[in-house]
PDB file of C-alpha atoms in Angstrom:
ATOM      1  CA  UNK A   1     219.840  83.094  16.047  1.00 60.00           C
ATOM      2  CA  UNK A   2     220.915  86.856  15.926  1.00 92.00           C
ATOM      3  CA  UNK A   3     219.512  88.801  18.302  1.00 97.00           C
ATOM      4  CA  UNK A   4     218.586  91.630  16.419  1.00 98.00           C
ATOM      5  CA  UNK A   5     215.798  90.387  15.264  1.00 97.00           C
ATOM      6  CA  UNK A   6     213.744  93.276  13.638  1.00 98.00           C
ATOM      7  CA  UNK A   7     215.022  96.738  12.100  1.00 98.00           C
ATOM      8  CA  UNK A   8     213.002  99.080  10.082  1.00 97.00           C
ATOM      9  CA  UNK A   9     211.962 102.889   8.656  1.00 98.00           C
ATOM     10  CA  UNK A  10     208.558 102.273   6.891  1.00 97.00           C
ATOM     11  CA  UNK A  11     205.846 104.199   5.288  1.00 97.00           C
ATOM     12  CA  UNK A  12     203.593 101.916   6.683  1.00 97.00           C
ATOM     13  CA  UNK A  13     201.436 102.100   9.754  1.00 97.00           C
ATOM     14  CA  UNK A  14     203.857 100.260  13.160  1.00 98.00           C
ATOM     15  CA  UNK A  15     202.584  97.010  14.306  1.00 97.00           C
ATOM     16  CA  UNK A  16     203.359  96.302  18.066  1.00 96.00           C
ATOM     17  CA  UNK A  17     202.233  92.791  18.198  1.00 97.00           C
ATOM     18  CA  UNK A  18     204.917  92.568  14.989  1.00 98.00           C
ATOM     19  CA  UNK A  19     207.443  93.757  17.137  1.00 98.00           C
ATOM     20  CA  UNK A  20     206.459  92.100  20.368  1.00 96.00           C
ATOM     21  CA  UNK A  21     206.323  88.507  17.726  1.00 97.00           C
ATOM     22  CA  UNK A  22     209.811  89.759  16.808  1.00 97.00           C
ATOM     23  CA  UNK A  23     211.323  89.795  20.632  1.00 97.00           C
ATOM     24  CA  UNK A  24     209.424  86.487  22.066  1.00 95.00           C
ATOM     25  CA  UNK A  25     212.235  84.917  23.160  1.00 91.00           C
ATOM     26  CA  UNK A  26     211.584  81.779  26.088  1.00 94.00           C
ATOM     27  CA  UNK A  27     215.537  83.018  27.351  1.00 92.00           C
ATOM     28  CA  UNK A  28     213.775  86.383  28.129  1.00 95.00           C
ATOM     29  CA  UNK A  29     212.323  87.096  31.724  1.00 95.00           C
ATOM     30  CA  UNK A  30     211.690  90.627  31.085  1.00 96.00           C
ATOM     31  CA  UNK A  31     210.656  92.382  27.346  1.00 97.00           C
ATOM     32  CA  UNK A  32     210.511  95.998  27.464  1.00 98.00           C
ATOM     33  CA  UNK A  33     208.478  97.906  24.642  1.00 96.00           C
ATOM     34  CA  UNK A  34     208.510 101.753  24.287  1.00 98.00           C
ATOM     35  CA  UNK A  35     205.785 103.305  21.662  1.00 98.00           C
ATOM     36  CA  UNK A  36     206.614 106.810  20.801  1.00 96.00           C
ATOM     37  CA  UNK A  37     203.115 108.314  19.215  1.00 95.00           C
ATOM     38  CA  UNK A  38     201.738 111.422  17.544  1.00 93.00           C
ATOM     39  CA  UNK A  39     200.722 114.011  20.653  1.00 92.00           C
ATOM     40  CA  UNK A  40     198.793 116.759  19.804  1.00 92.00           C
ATOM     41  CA  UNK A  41     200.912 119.307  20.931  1.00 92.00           C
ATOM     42  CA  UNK A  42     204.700 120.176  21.451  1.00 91.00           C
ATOM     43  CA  UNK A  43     206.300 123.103  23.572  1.00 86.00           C
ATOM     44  CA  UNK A  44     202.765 123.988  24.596  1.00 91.00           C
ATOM     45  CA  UNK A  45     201.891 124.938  21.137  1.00 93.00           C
ATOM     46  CA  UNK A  46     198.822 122.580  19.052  1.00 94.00           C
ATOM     47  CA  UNK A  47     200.437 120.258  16.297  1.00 93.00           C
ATOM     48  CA  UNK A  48     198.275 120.349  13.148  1.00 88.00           C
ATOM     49  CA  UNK A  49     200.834 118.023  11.339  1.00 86.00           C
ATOM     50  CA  UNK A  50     203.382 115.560  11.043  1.00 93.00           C
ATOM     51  CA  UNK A  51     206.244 114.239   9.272  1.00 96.00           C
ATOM     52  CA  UNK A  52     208.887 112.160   9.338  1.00 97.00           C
ATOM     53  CA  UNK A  53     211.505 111.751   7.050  1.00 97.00           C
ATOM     54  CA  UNK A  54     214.599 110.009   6.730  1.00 97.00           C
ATOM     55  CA  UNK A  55     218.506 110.184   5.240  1.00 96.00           C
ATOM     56  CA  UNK A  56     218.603 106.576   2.900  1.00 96.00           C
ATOM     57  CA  UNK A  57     221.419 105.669   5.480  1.00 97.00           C
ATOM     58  CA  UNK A  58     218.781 105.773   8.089  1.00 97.00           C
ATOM     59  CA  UNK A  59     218.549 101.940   8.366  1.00 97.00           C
ATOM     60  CA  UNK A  60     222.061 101.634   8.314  1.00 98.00           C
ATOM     61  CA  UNK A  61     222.314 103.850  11.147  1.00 97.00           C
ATOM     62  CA  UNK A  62     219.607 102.067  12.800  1.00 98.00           C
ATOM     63  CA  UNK A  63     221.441  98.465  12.802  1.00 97.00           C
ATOM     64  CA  UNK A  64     224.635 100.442  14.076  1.00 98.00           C
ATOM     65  CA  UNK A  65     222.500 101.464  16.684  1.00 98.00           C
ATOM     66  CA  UNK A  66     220.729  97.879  17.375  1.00 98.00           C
ATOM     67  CA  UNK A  67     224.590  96.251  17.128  1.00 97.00           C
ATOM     68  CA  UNK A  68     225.615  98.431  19.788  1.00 98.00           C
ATOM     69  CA  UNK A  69     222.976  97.823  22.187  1.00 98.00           C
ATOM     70  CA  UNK A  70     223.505  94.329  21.648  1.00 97.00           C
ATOM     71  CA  UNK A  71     226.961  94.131  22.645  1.00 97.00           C
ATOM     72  CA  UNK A  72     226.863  96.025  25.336  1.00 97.00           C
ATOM     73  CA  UNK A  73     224.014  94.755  27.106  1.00 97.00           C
ATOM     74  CA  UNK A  74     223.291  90.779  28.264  1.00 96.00           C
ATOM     75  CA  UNK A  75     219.772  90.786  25.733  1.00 97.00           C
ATOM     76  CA  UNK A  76     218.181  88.174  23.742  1.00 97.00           C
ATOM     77  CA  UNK A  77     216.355  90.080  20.938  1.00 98.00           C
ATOM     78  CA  UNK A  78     215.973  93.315  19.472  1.00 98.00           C
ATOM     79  CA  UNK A  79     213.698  95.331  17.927  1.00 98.00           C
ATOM     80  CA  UNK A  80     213.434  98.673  16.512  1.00 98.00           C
ATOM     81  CA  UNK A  81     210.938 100.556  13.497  1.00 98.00           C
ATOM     82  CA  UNK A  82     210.419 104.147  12.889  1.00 98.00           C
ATOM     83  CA  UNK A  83     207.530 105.424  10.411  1.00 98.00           C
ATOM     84  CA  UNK A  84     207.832 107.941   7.953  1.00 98.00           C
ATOM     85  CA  UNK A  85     205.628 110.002   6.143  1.00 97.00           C
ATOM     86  CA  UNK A  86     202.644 112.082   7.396  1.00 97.00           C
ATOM     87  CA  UNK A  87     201.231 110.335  10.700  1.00 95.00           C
ATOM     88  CA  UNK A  88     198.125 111.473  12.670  1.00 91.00           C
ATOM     89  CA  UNK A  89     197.491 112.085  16.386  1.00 90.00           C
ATOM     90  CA  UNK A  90     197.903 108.790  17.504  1.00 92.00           C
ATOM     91  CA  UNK A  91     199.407 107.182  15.415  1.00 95.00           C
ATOM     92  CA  UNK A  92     202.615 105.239  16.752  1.00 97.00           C
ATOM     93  CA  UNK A  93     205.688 106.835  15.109  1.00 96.00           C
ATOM     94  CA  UNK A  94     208.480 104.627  16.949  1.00 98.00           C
ATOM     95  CA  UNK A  95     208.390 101.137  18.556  1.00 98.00           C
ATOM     96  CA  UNK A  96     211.523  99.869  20.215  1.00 98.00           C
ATOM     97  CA  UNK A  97     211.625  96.702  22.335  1.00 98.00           C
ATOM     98  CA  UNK A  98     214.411  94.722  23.943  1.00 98.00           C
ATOM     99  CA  UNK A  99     214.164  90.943  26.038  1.00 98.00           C
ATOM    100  CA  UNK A 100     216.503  90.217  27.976  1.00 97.00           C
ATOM    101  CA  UNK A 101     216.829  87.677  30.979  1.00 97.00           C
ATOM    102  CA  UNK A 102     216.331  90.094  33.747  1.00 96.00           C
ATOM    103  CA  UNK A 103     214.173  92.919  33.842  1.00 95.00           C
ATOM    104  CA  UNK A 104     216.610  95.544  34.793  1.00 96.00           C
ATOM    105  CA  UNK A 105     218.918  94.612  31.300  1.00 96.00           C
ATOM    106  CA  UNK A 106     215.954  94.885  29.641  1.00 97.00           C
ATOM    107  CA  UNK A 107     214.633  98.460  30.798  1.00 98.00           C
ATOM    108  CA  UNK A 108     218.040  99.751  30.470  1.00 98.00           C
ATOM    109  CA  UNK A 109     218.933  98.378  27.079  1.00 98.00           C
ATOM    110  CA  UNK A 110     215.461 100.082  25.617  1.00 98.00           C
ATOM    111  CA  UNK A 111     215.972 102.931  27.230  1.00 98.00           C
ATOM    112  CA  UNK A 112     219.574 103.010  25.432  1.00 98.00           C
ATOM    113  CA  UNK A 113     217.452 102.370  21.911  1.00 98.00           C
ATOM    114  CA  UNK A 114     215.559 104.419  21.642  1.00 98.00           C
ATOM    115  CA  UNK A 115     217.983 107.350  23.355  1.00 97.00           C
ATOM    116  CA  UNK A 116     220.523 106.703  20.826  1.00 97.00           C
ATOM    117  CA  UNK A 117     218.049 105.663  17.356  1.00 97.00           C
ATOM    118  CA  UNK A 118     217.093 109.641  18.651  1.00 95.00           C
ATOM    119  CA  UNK A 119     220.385 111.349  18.700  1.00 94.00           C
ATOM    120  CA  UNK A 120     221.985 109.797  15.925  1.00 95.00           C
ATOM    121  CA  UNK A 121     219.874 107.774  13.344  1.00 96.00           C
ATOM    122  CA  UNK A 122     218.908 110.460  10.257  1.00 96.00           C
ATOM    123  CA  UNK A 123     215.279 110.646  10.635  1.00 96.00           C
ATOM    124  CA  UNK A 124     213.776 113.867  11.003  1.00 96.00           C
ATOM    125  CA  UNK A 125     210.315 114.962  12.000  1.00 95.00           C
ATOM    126  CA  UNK A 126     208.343 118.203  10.634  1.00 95.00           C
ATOM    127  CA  UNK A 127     205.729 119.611  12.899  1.00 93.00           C
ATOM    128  CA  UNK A 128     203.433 122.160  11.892  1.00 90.00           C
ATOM    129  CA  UNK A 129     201.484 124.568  14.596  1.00 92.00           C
ATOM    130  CA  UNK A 130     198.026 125.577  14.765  1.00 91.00           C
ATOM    131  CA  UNK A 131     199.721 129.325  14.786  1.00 93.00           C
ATOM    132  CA  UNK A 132     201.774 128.248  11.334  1.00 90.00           C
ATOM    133  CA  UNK A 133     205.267 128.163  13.104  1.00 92.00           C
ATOM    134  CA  UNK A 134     206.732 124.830  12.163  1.00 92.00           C
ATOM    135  CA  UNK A 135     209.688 123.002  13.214  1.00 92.00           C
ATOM    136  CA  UNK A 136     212.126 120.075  12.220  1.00 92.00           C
ATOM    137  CA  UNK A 137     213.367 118.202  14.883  1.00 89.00           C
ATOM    138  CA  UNK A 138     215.633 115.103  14.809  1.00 80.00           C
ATOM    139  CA  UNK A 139     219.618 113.283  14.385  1.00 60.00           C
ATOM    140  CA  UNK A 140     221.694 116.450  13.658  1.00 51.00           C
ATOM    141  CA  UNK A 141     218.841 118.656  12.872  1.00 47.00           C
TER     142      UNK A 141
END
């Protein structure tokens, strides 16, 4: 079975228990999950809105990204989805997870997901501030 097991960008609201189905793995003694979600502010400054978009290589990226972590770490499944499109507070805009048969692979490999899905997978997120400012933030932005 390949051990990326999940990859996505969506315009569709994130499902955790998706991704957490996606990483059960009976190998695994520790699954690590990170959820990045919608705050309500950024640099100190209220966030009226939200979006995220995406290059169409962004997938492509992603499973370059999901490959990598795979070799280089001892895991049994991965699993990575970003959201685009307008998101509200709270809503979940990134869910990466990782199993692996020790804890310690597994925090380390999903820490190296979702560091490197944000520094080099296209996606690209639009904030707008209570004060109008706004601000695009993101892979090579």
């Amino acid at each position: 079975m390949d051990v990326i097991r999940l990859l996505g960008i969506r315009d569709t609201p994130l499902s955790v228990d998706e991704v957490l189905a996606a990483v059960g793995d009976h190998a695994a003694g520790g699954t690590v999950f990170f959820v990045g979600t919608v705050r309500e502010q950024d640099h100190g400054k209220p966030v009226t809105r939200l979006s995220y978009s995406a290059h169409p290589s962004a997938e492509a990226e992603l499973r370059q990204v999901a490959e990598k972590v795979a070799a280089d770490f001892p895991v049994t499944a991965v699993a990575a989805v970003h959201r685009v499109g307008d998101l509200e507070l709270g809503d979940a805009a990134v869910i990466v997870a990782v199993a692996a048969p020790h804890r310690d692979e597994a925090f380390v490999a999903a820490r190296r997901l979702i560091d490197d899905l944000k520094a080099q997978v296209p996606i690209w997120k639009h904030q707008v501030f209570a004060d109008g400012e706004t601000e695009w933030v993101g892979a090579g932005a």
